[in-house]
Amino acid sequence: MSSASLTSPAARLRALRPDWLSDPKVWRTEVLAGLVVALALIPEAISFSIIAGVDPAVGLFASFTMAVVISIVGGRRAMISAATGAVALVTAPLNREHGFGYLVAAVILAGVFQIALGALGIAKLMRFIPRSVMVGFVNALAILIFMAQVPEMHDVPWPVYPLITGGLALMVYFPKITTVIPAPLVSIVILTVITVAAGIAVPTVGDKGALPSSLPVRGLPDVPYTLDTLTTIAPYAFAMALVGLMESLMTAKLVDDITDTHSSKTRESIGQGIANIVTGFFGGMGGCAMIGQTMINVKVSGARTRLSTFLAGVFLMVLCIVFGPVVSDIPMAALVAVMVMVCFATFDWHSIAPKTLKRMPAGEITVMVVTVACVVATHNLAIGVVAGSITAMVIFAKRVAHLAEVTAAPDPDNASVVYSVTGELFFASSNDLVGQFNYATDPDKIVIDLSKAHIWDASSVAALDAIETKYAQRGKTVQITGLNDPSADLHGKLTGELTSH
């Protein structure tokens, strides 16, 4: 083939085509994955609507618009975004105190905040989240997903338990027969047929709430467009923006690891904002990445493209509007079984194996435990990630605080002394620096050699100033040598400027 044909418009067009257009196997996987996710989204969206204090249709509409829009503008392929419990918890007080119009307005403003934060590079902060926090995040997620299923297994008719057991068995053993059809879909269909055909009375999707019978309608929030409205919704919108971005970016990173692919976190941040703005104008309650449904899509069903995300939203509306009566008959036991399987697939069992715990540093284990404990206690993944990251920083600071060493080498004629400082000087390590000099007995000339050290912050400059001051009070002079260029620049800018006397 000639080089010209490789660069022809037709060749470039073929190169840009999504995988699912040219590979029937990929297409089938994506379509079936989207259907499974849509079925799992319905009871979740209804439950989150109840948390937020709105009509079930509001959560379902939000899941539809979030999934469809993010499939186009998002940065992480195959990730599912929809109405979530974290967002519902943030916006529920606003809806309760001021009404639904204010909630919708807050969703739109949250989208604006997310676009701004994405453009400012908030996604770059992801690099500061330690692996132990990520492991704790994943394990806490699995625990939360399981805890959310417990109410569906408490005080229910006895047939629910064999149905859940049967659903789990199907998902474990059916893939040994074939992987053409996702095992969760097979489980849902078979359990639904059994309960309907046998007339078994168990809780169903329809018991969660009425499904919508029409598509959402575009409109503006019913609020006064005043500064007072803005000041009312802004705190809730900003909290929603932060929580939504944190969960979405953490989920995106998790999917990156599972699929061994890279995604644009900046694009994802901006995409989440666009999706929430669109959702708000269609009367939805807003949302972010859904970790449980994403795991169903990526890890259980094997989806890898934007098509599955798009179809999850489309199928959701089709199932509600066209097949509402059928979907309402799906036993909750079938969906509980799917989510329990997701829990086991999501949990990092290697992280708690005795062999791993013996080798892992105590600090790493502490960070993981703090992350899990905070998430489970607050039911808020964002709080757990923040707490875990802060714990990791404290442990790291404590670990490196003692890395700065000071050694003295007196001159033979006792006319001067050279102090060699080795290590990283920052707020933690520089606190002990002042106490490592012999101010009273040292000779009149003191040389502080920093050729093996680095100054990172104002605290270190202040410590060096304090050392010079203590020697000056005794009529002694201090010479600082060996500064590398960044350290010399910082020291030159700040020395003598950090105290008022």
Short mmCIF file of C-alpha atoms in Angstrom, two decimals:
data_model
loop_
_atom_site.label_atom_id
_atom_site.label_comp_id
_atom_site.label_asym_id
_atom_site.label_seq_id
_atom_site.Cartn_x
_atom_site.Cartn_y
_atom_site.Cartn_z
CA MET A 1 0.00 0.00 0.00
CA SER A 2 1.37 3.44 -0.90
CA SER A 3 2.07 6.08 1.69
CA ALA A 4 -0.41 8.35 -0.07
CA SER A 5 -3.24 5.90 0.51
CA LEU A 6 -2.39 5.77 4.22
CA THR A 7 -2.89 9.52 4.51
CA SER A 8 -5.96 9.74 2.31
CA PRO A 9 -9.17 11.24 3.77
CA ALA A 10 -10.81 7.80 3.73
CA ALA A 11 -7.92 6.25 5.67
CA ARG A 12 -7.95 9.01 8.25
CA LEU A 13 -11.71 8.62 8.63
CA ARG A 14 -11.33 4.87 9.20
CA ALA A 15 -8.66 5.53 11.82
CA LEU A 16 -10.99 7.85 13.70
CA ARG A 17 -13.91 5.42 13.74
CA PRO A 18 -14.78 4.01 17.18
CA ASP A 19 -13.95 0.33 17.75
CA TRP A 20 -17.59 -0.64 18.10
CA LEU A 21 -18.36 0.47 14.54
CA SER A 22 -15.91 -2.00 13.01
CA ASP A 23 -15.98 -4.85 15.52
CA PRO A 24 -19.34 -6.62 16.07
CA LYS A 25 -18.03 -8.29 19.24
CA VAL A 26 -17.18 -4.93 20.81
CA TRP A 27 -20.54 -3.54 19.69
CA ARG A 28 -22.41 -6.43 21.32
CA THR A 29 -20.43 -6.07 24.57
CA GLU A 30 -21.11 -2.34 24.76
CA VAL A 31 -24.83 -2.64 24.01
CA LEU A 32 -25.44 -5.39 26.54
CA ALA A 33 -23.33 -3.62 29.15
CA GLY A 34 -25.39 -0.45 28.65
CA LEU A 35 -28.59 -2.45 29.17
CA VAL A 36 -27.35 -4.05 32.39
CA VAL A 37 -26.25 -0.67 33.76
CA ALA A 38 -29.60 0.91 32.84
CA LEU A 39 -31.47 -1.78 34.76
CA ALA A 40 -29.22 -1.25 37.79
CA LEU A 41 -29.59 2.54 37.57
CA ILE A 42 -33.37 2.60 37.98
CA PRO A 43 -33.71 1.60 41.67
CA GLU A 44 -30.56 3.54 42.57
CA ALA A 45 -31.82 6.74 40.95
CA ILE A 46 -35.18 6.37 42.66
CA SER A 47 -33.51 5.83 46.03
CA PHE A 48 -31.31 8.92 45.60
CA SER A 49 -34.38 10.95 44.66
CA ILE A 50 -35.95 9.97 47.96
CA ILE A 51 -32.77 11.07 49.80
CA ALA A 52 -32.90 14.45 48.05
CA GLY A 53 -36.62 14.78 48.79
CA VAL A 54 -37.72 15.01 45.15
CA ASP A 55 -39.98 13.01 42.83
CA PRO A 56 -38.42 9.74 41.55
CA ALA A 57 -38.66 11.05 37.99
CA VAL A 58 -36.17 13.80 38.90
CA GLY A 59 -33.45 11.29 39.73
CA LEU A 60 -34.21 9.20 36.65
CA PHE A 61 -34.09 12.27 34.39
CA ALA A 62 -30.77 13.29 35.96
CA SER A 63 -29.33 9.83 35.33
CA PHE A 64 -30.48 9.98 31.70
CA THR A 65 -29.03 13.40 30.91
CA MET A 66 -25.81 12.88 32.90
CA ALA A 67 -25.02 9.58 31.16
CA VAL A 68 -25.82 10.82 27.65
CA VAL A 69 -23.95 14.12 27.95
CA ILE A 70 -20.88 12.74 29.73
CA SER A 71 -20.55 10.00 27.11
CA ILE A 72 -19.83 12.79 24.62
CA VAL A 73 -17.91 15.41 26.61
CA GLY A 74 -16.32 13.32 29.40
CA GLY A 75 -12.66 12.41 29.60
CA ARG A 76 -12.97 8.79 30.79
CA ARG A 77 -14.50 6.31 28.37
CA ALA A 78 -16.90 3.68 29.76
CA MET A 79 -17.38 5.52 33.06
CA ILE A 80 -20.99 5.95 34.17
CA SER A 81 -22.25 9.27 35.52
CA ALA A 82 -25.75 9.66 36.92
CA ALA A 83 -27.66 10.83 39.98
CA THR A 84 -25.68 9.87 43.10
CA GLY A 85 -26.20 9.64 46.83
CA ALA A 86 -23.32 12.01 47.60
CA VAL A 87 -24.87 14.80 45.53
CA ALA A 88 -28.32 14.03 46.96
CA LEU A 89 -27.01 14.41 50.51
CA VAL A 90 -25.49 17.83 49.67
CA THR A 91 -28.58 19.22 47.96
CA ALA A 92 -31.27 17.71 50.21
CA PRO A 93 -31.16 20.54 52.84
CA LEU A 94 -31.45 23.17 50.09
CA ASN A 95 -34.52 21.48 48.60
CA ARG A 96 -36.05 21.02 52.04
CA GLU A 97 -35.55 24.64 53.13
CA HIS A 98 -36.02 26.58 49.89
CA GLY A 99 -37.76 24.33 47.37
CA PHE A 100 -37.07 22.42 44.17
CA GLY A 101 -36.38 25.50 42.05
CA TYR A 102 -33.39 26.41 44.21
CA LEU A 103 -32.06 22.85 43.96
CA VAL A 104 -32.13 23.00 40.15
CA ALA A 105 -30.46 26.42 40.17
CA ALA A 106 -27.73 25.03 42.46
CA VAL A 107 -27.14 22.13 40.06
CA ILE A 108 -26.56 24.56 37.18
CA LEU A 109 -24.25 26.73 39.28
CA ALA A 110 -22.36 23.63 40.46
CA GLY A 111 -21.77 22.80 36.80
CA VAL A 112 -20.33 26.28 36.24
CA PHE A 113 -18.05 25.82 39.27
CA GLN A 114 -16.87 22.45 37.94
CA ILE A 115 -15.99 23.91 34.55
CA ALA A 116 -14.04 26.70 36.26
CA LEU A 117 -12.24 24.28 38.59
CA GLY A 118 -11.45 21.99 35.69
CA ALA A 119 -10.02 24.86 33.65
CA LEU A 120 -7.92 25.93 36.66
CA GLY A 121 -6.34 22.48 36.82
CA ILE A 122 -7.93 20.92 39.91
CA ALA A 123 -7.45 17.52 38.26
CA LYS A 124 -3.69 17.87 38.78
CA LEU A 125 -4.26 17.50 42.53
CA MET A 126 -5.00 13.81 41.89
CA ARG A 127 -1.25 13.14 41.78
CA PHE A 128 -1.06 13.96 45.51
CA ILE A 129 -3.47 11.19 46.50
CA PRO A 130 -1.35 8.27 47.83
CA ARG A 131 -1.91 4.69 46.76
CA SER A 132 -2.97 3.71 50.31
CA VAL A 133 -5.80 6.27 50.09
CA MET A 134 -6.84 4.84 46.73
CA VAL A 135 -6.92 1.31 48.16
CA GLY A 136 -8.94 2.55 51.13
CA PHE A 137 -11.29 4.36 48.75
CA VAL A 138 -11.90 1.19 46.73
CA ASN A 139 -12.45 -0.97 49.81
CA ALA A 140 -14.75 1.60 51.40
CA LEU A 141 -16.71 1.79 48.18
CA ALA A 142 -17.23 -1.97 48.21
CA ILE A 143 -18.38 -1.82 51.85
CA LEU A 144 -20.82 1.04 51.12
CA ILE A 145 -22.29 -0.79 48.14
CA PHE A 146 -22.86 -3.84 50.31
CA MET A 147 -24.32 -1.79 53.17
CA ALA A 148 -26.76 -0.21 50.71
CA GLN A 149 -28.07 -3.70 49.91
CA VAL A 150 -28.63 -4.70 53.54
CA PRO A 151 -32.05 -2.96 53.85
CA GLU A 152 -33.19 -4.96 50.81
CA MET A 153 -32.35 -8.16 52.71
CA HIS A 154 -33.90 -7.19 56.04
CA ASP A 155 -37.50 -7.91 57.01
CA VAL A 156 -38.42 -9.27 53.56
CA PRO A 157 -40.32 -12.40 52.44
CA TRP A 158 -38.23 -15.57 52.71
CA PRO A 159 -38.11 -16.18 48.89
CA VAL A 160 -35.83 -13.13 48.59
CA TYR A 161 -32.90 -15.06 50.07
CA PRO A 162 -32.94 -18.05 47.66
CA LEU A 163 -33.45 -15.58 44.80
CA ILE A 164 -30.33 -13.62 45.81
CA THR A 165 -28.38 -16.86 46.24
CA GLY A 166 -29.55 -18.08 42.84
CA GLY A 167 -28.62 -14.78 41.23
CA LEU A 168 -25.11 -14.94 42.68
CA ALA A 169 -24.72 -18.55 41.51
CA LEU A 170 -25.76 -17.59 37.99
CA MET A 171 -23.21 -14.77 37.86
CA VAL A 172 -20.44 -17.06 39.12
CA TYR A 173 -21.10 -20.08 36.90
CA PHE A 174 -22.76 -18.71 33.76
CA PRO A 175 -19.50 -17.13 32.43
CA LYS A 176 -18.02 -20.67 32.43
CA ILE A 177 -20.60 -21.54 29.77
CA THR A 178 -20.37 -18.37 27.67
CA THR A 179 -19.34 -14.74 28.01
CA VAL A 180 -21.31 -13.55 24.98
CA ILE A 181 -24.15 -12.32 27.21
CA PRO A 182 -23.26 -10.54 30.49
CA ALA A 183 -24.01 -12.79 33.44
CA PRO A 184 -25.77 -9.97 35.38
CA LEU A 185 -28.27 -9.55 32.52
CA VAL A 186 -28.92 -13.30 32.46
CA SER A 187 -29.43 -13.28 36.21
CA ILE A 188 -31.90 -10.38 36.10
CA VAL A 189 -33.94 -11.92 33.27
CA ILE A 190 -34.11 -15.42 34.77
CA LEU A 191 -35.05 -14.23 38.26
CA THR A 192 -37.72 -11.91 36.84
CA VAL A 193 -39.23 -14.72 34.77
CA ILE A 194 -39.25 -17.04 37.79
CA THR A 195 -40.95 -14.56 40.13
CA VAL A 196 -43.55 -13.46 37.55
CA ALA A 197 -44.33 -16.97 36.26
CA ALA A 198 -44.57 -18.46 39.76
CA GLY A 199 -46.38 -15.46 41.21
CA ILE A 200 -43.81 -15.06 43.97
CA ALA A 201 -44.56 -11.99 46.09
CA VAL A 202 -41.27 -10.18 46.68
CA PRO A 203 -40.27 -6.49 46.59
CA THR A 204 -39.88 -5.20 43.02
CA VAL A 205 -38.48 -2.14 41.26
CA GLY A 206 -42.02 -0.78 41.00
CA ASP A 207 -42.25 -0.69 44.80
CA LYS A 208 -39.47 1.94 44.83
CA GLY A 209 -41.58 4.54 43.04
CA ALA A 210 -43.46 5.37 39.86
CA LEU A 211 -41.44 5.43 36.65
CA PRO A 212 -41.73 8.48 34.32
CA SER A 213 -43.96 8.17 31.25
CA SER A 214 -42.41 10.94 29.13
CA LEU A 215 -39.07 12.59 28.38
CA PRO A 216 -37.83 15.52 30.50
CA VAL A 217 -38.70 19.03 29.32
CA ARG A 218 -36.18 21.84 29.09
CA GLY A 219 -36.79 24.93 31.21
CA LEU A 220 -35.33 27.55 33.54
CA PRO A 221 -35.24 27.19 37.33
CA ASP A 222 -38.29 28.68 39.03
CA VAL A 223 -36.40 31.07 41.32
CA PRO A 224 -36.04 34.85 41.66
CA TYR A 225 -32.96 35.90 39.69
CA THR A 226 -31.46 38.04 42.44
CA LEU A 227 -28.23 38.31 44.39
CA ASP A 228 -30.01 36.85 47.41
CA THR A 229 -30.78 33.68 45.43
CA LEU A 230 -27.16 33.45 44.34
CA THR A 231 -25.84 33.76 47.90
CA THR A 232 -28.34 31.10 49.02
CA ILE A 233 -27.43 28.48 46.44
CA ALA A 234 -23.68 29.20 46.09
CA PRO A 235 -22.47 27.27 49.19
CA TYR A 236 -24.50 24.20 48.22
CA ALA A 237 -23.40 24.46 44.59
CA PHE A 238 -19.73 24.73 45.51
CA ALA A 239 -19.98 21.76 47.90
CA MET A 240 -21.74 19.74 45.20
CA ALA A 241 -19.05 20.71 42.66
CA LEU A 242 -16.23 19.57 44.94
CA VAL A 243 -17.89 16.32 46.00
CA GLY A 244 -18.88 15.51 42.42
CA LEU A 245 -15.41 16.20 41.04
CA MET A 246 -13.65 14.23 43.74
CA GLU A 247 -15.81 11.15 43.26
CA SER A 248 -15.60 11.43 39.48
CA LEU A 249 -11.83 11.87 39.35
CA MET A 250 -11.23 9.06 41.83
CA THR A 251 -13.51 6.78 39.80
CA ALA A 252 -11.74 7.79 36.58
CA LYS A 253 -8.39 6.92 38.12
CA LEU A 254 -9.78 3.57 39.26
CA VAL A 255 -11.02 2.80 35.73
CA ASP A 256 -7.62 3.87 34.36
CA ASP A 257 -5.99 1.23 36.57
CA ILE A 258 -8.52 -1.48 35.68
CA THR A 259 -8.33 -0.91 31.91
CA ASP A 260 -4.63 0.05 31.85
CA THR A 261 -5.46 3.15 29.85
CA HIS A 262 -5.06 6.89 30.41
CA SER A 263 -7.85 9.47 30.52
CA SER A 264 -7.92 13.25 30.57
CA LYS A 265 -8.93 14.31 34.08
CA THR A 266 -9.19 17.96 33.01
CA ARG A 267 -11.63 17.05 30.26
CA GLU A 268 -13.55 14.88 32.72
CA SER A 269 -13.79 17.78 35.19
CA ILE A 270 -15.11 20.16 32.54
CA GLY A 271 -17.37 17.43 31.15
CA GLN A 272 -18.94 16.86 34.56
CA GLY A 273 -19.72 20.58 34.70
CA ILE A 274 -21.33 20.58 31.26
CA ALA A 275 -23.37 17.49 32.13
CA ASN A 276 -24.65 19.08 35.34
CA ILE A 277 -25.60 22.31 33.56
CA VAL A 278 -27.59 20.35 30.96
CA THR A 279 -29.14 18.22 33.71
CA GLY A 280 -30.20 21.33 35.62
CA PHE A 281 -31.89 22.88 32.59
CA PHE A 282 -33.85 19.63 32.15
CA GLY A 283 -35.01 19.64 35.77
CA GLY A 284 -32.63 16.95 37.07
CA MET A 285 -31.06 16.75 40.52
CA GLY A 286 -27.47 16.65 39.25
CA GLY A 287 -24.91 13.93 39.72
CA CYS A 288 -21.39 12.65 39.16
CA ALA A 289 -19.60 9.40 38.42
CA MET A 290 -21.35 6.33 39.85
CA ILE A 291 -18.73 3.93 41.09
CA GLY A 292 -20.94 0.89 41.52
CA GLN A 293 -22.52 1.17 38.07
CA THR A 294 -19.13 1.94 36.55
CA MET A 295 -17.80 -1.30 38.03
CA ILE A 296 -20.77 -3.16 36.53
CA ASN A 297 -20.00 -1.58 33.17
CA VAL A 298 -16.22 -1.95 33.14
CA LYS A 299 -15.28 -4.83 35.42
CA VAL A 300 -18.33 -7.12 35.25
CA SER A 301 -19.61 -6.47 31.71
CA GLY A 302 -16.27 -5.66 30.05
CA ALA A 303 -17.29 -2.36 28.41
CA ARG A 304 -14.52 -0.05 27.22
CA THR A 305 -16.07 2.66 25.02
CA ARG A 306 -18.35 5.69 25.25
CA LEU A 307 -21.14 3.72 23.57
CA SER A 308 -21.97 1.78 26.74
CA THR A 309 -22.26 5.02 28.74
CA PHE A 310 -24.46 6.62 26.09
CA LEU A 311 -26.70 3.58 25.80
CA ALA A 312 -27.02 3.27 29.58
CA GLY A 313 -28.76 6.66 29.56
CA VAL A 314 -30.84 5.92 26.47
CA PHE A 315 -31.90 2.47 27.66
CA LEU A 316 -32.82 3.97 31.03
CA MET A 317 -35.45 6.22 29.43
CA VAL A 318 -36.61 3.51 27.01
CA LEU A 319 -37.06 1.06 29.87
CA CYS A 320 -38.98 3.60 31.94
CA ILE A 321 -41.22 5.02 29.19
CA VAL A 322 -41.75 2.03 26.87
CA PHE A 323 -41.23 -0.97 29.14
CA GLY A 324 -42.24 0.58 32.45
CA PRO A 325 -44.68 -2.19 33.49
CA VAL A 326 -42.11 -4.90 32.70
CA VAL A 327 -39.28 -3.14 34.49
CA SER A 328 -41.50 -2.56 37.51
CA ASP A 329 -41.82 -6.35 37.88
CA ILE A 330 -38.05 -6.92 38.21
CA PRO A 331 -37.44 -8.30 41.71
CA MET A 332 -35.12 -6.20 43.82
CA ALA A 333 -33.42 -9.47 44.77
CA ALA A 334 -32.00 -9.70 41.24
CA LEU A 335 -30.45 -6.23 41.46
CA VAL A 336 -29.21 -6.88 44.99
CA ALA A 337 -27.41 -9.98 43.73
CA VAL A 338 -25.76 -7.92 40.98
CA MET A 339 -24.58 -5.27 43.44
CA VAL A 340 -23.28 -7.87 45.92
CA MET A 341 -21.23 -9.38 43.10
CA VAL A 342 -19.92 -5.90 42.32
CA CYS A 343 -18.84 -5.58 45.98
CA PHE A 344 -16.74 -8.74 45.82
CA ALA A 345 -15.24 -7.74 42.47
CA THR A 346 -14.42 -4.23 43.68
CA PHE A 347 -12.87 -4.98 47.08
CA ASP A 348 -9.08 -5.26 47.03
CA TRP A 349 -8.76 -8.55 48.89
CA HIS A 350 -4.99 -8.58 48.43
CA SER A 351 -4.73 -5.42 50.57
CA ILE A 352 -6.00 -7.23 53.69
CA ALA A 353 -4.22 -10.54 53.16
CA PRO A 354 -2.03 -11.42 56.21
CA LYS A 355 1.02 -11.70 53.95
CA THR A 356 0.46 -8.16 52.64
CA LEU A 357 -0.23 -6.68 56.06
CA LYS A 358 3.02 -8.13 57.44
CA ARG A 359 5.08 -6.42 54.74
CA MET A 360 3.18 -3.13 54.55
CA PRO A 361 4.53 -0.20 56.62
CA ALA A 362 2.33 0.66 59.60
CA GLY A 363 1.77 4.17 58.25
CA GLU A 364 0.35 2.85 54.98
CA ILE A 365 -2.05 0.55 56.83
CA THR A 366 -3.12 3.44 59.08
CA VAL A 367 -3.92 5.63 56.08
CA MET A 368 -5.99 2.87 54.48
CA VAL A 369 -7.91 2.20 57.70
CA VAL A 370 -8.58 5.93 58.30
CA THR A 371 -9.90 6.30 54.75
CA VAL A 372 -12.21 3.31 55.07
CA ALA A 373 -13.41 4.28 58.57
CA CYS A 374 -14.24 7.87 57.58
CA VAL A 375 -16.10 6.81 54.45
CA VAL A 376 -18.13 4.15 56.23
CA ALA A 377 -18.90 6.48 59.17
CA THR A 378 -19.98 9.44 57.02
CA HIS A 379 -21.19 7.59 53.90
CA ASN A 380 -19.24 10.23 52.00
CA LEU A 381 -16.35 9.10 49.82
CA ALA A 382 -15.00 12.64 49.50
CA ILE A 383 -14.60 13.05 53.27
CA GLY A 384 -12.75 9.74 53.48
CA VAL A 385 -10.35 10.69 50.70
CA VAL A 386 -9.59 14.06 52.31
CA ALA A 387 -9.10 12.47 55.77
CA GLY A 388 -6.88 9.74 54.35
CA SER A 389 -4.78 12.21 52.37
CA ILE A 390 -4.30 14.46 55.41
CA THR A 391 -3.30 11.44 57.50
CA ALA A 392 -0.78 10.42 54.85
CA MET A 393 0.68 13.94 54.82
CA VAL A 394 1.02 14.00 58.62
CA ILE A 395 2.73 10.59 58.63
CA PHE A 396 5.04 11.65 55.81
CA ALA A 397 5.91 14.94 57.52
CA LYS A 398 6.66 13.10 60.78
CA ARG A 399 8.79 10.58 58.92
CA VAL A 400 10.95 13.17 57.16
CA ALA A 401 11.03 15.71 60.01
CA HIS A 402 14.13 14.07 61.45
CA LEU A 403 15.98 13.72 58.17
CA ALA A 404 17.78 17.07 58.57
CA GLU A 405 21.08 16.41 60.36
CA VAL A 406 23.55 18.95 61.71
CA THR A 407 27.20 18.06 62.30
CA ALA A 408 29.84 20.45 63.69
CA ALA A 409 33.51 20.56 62.61
CA PRO A 410 35.56 23.03 64.76
CA ASP A 411 38.59 24.74 63.19
CA PRO A 412 41.93 23.46 64.67
CA ASP A 413 42.83 26.89 66.00
CA ASN A 414 39.29 27.25 67.42
CA ALA A 415 38.77 30.47 65.46
CA SER A 416 35.66 29.21 63.71
CA VAL A 417 33.30 26.28 63.46
CA VAL A 418 31.60 24.81 60.39
CA TYR A 419 28.12 23.32 60.76
CA SER A 420 27.16 21.00 57.88
CA VAL A 421 23.40 20.65 57.41
CA THR A 422 22.18 17.61 55.47
CA GLY A 423 18.59 16.97 54.36
CA GLU A 424 15.40 18.69 53.32
CA LEU A 425 14.51 21.83 55.24
CA PHE A 426 10.79 22.56 55.51
CA PHE A 427 8.30 23.43 58.23
CA ALA A 428 8.58 20.04 59.98
CA SER A 429 12.33 19.45 59.84
CA SER A 430 13.36 23.08 60.41
CA ASN A 431 11.56 23.28 63.78
CA ASP A 432 14.37 21.32 65.46
CA LEU A 433 17.13 23.12 63.56
CA VAL A 434 17.48 26.08 65.96
CA GLY A 435 18.26 23.84 68.93
CA GLN A 436 21.20 22.05 67.31
CA PHE A 437 23.75 24.88 67.63
CA ASN A 438 26.05 25.71 70.59
CA TYR A 439 25.44 29.45 70.80
CA ALA A 440 27.28 30.06 74.07
CA THR A 441 30.48 28.06 73.51
CA ASP A 442 31.04 28.45 69.79
CA PRO A 443 33.83 30.75 68.55
CA ASP A 444 33.13 34.17 67.06
CA LYS A 445 32.82 32.96 63.46
CA ILE A 446 30.23 30.37 62.48
CA VAL A 447 29.85 28.89 58.98
CA ILE A 448 26.62 27.04 58.12
CA ASP A 449 27.22 24.82 55.09
CA LEU A 450 23.99 24.03 53.24
CA SER A 451 25.54 22.39 50.18
CA LYS A 452 23.87 19.09 51.14
CA ALA A 453 20.52 20.63 52.06
CA HIS A 454 17.59 22.27 50.30
CA ILE A 455 15.36 25.08 51.57
CA TRP A 456 11.71 24.51 50.71
CA ASP A 457 9.68 27.10 52.60
CA ALA A 458 9.54 30.27 54.71
CA SER A 459 9.72 28.25 57.96
CA SER A 460 13.25 27.17 57.08
CA VAL A 461 14.32 30.73 56.24
CA ALA A 462 12.84 31.91 59.54
CA ALA A 463 14.78 29.20 61.39
CA LEU A 464 18.04 30.31 59.79
CA ASP A 465 17.23 33.94 60.68
CA ALA A 466 16.61 32.88 64.29
CA ILE A 467 20.00 31.13 64.40
CA GLU A 468 21.74 34.24 63.08
CA THR A 469 19.90 36.40 65.62
CA LYS A 470 20.93 34.19 68.55
CA TYR A 471 24.58 34.34 67.51
CA ALA A 472 24.38 38.11 66.85
CA GLN A 473 23.09 38.66 70.39
CA ARG A 474 26.38 37.17 71.55
CA GLY A 475 28.47 39.27 69.20
CA LYS A 476 29.18 36.42 66.79
CA THR A 477 28.90 36.36 63.00
CA VAL A 478 27.25 33.74 60.83
CA GLN A 479 28.09 32.94 57.21
CA ILE A 480 25.68 30.75 55.22
CA THR A 481 27.32 28.94 52.29
CA GLY A 482 26.57 26.21 49.75
CA LEU A 483 23.02 27.27 48.88
CA ASN A 484 21.79 25.83 45.58
CA ASP A 485 20.09 28.29 43.20
CA PRO A 486 16.43 27.70 44.25
CA SER A 487 17.38 27.78 47.95
CA ALA A 488 19.49 30.92 47.49
CA ASP A 489 16.65 32.64 45.62
CA LEU A 490 14.09 31.83 48.34
CA HIS A 491 16.50 32.75 51.14
CA GLY A 492 17.42 36.02 49.45
CA LYS A 493 13.78 37.05 49.07
CA LEU A 494 12.65 36.20 52.61
CA THR A 495 15.59 36.58 54.98
CA GLY A 496 15.08 39.46 57.38
CA GLU A 497 11.48 39.93 56.23
CA LEU A 498 9.73 37.31 58.36
CA THR A 499 9.80 39.00 61.75
CA SER A 500 8.73 42.47 62.88
CA HIS A 501 11.78 42.95 65.06
#
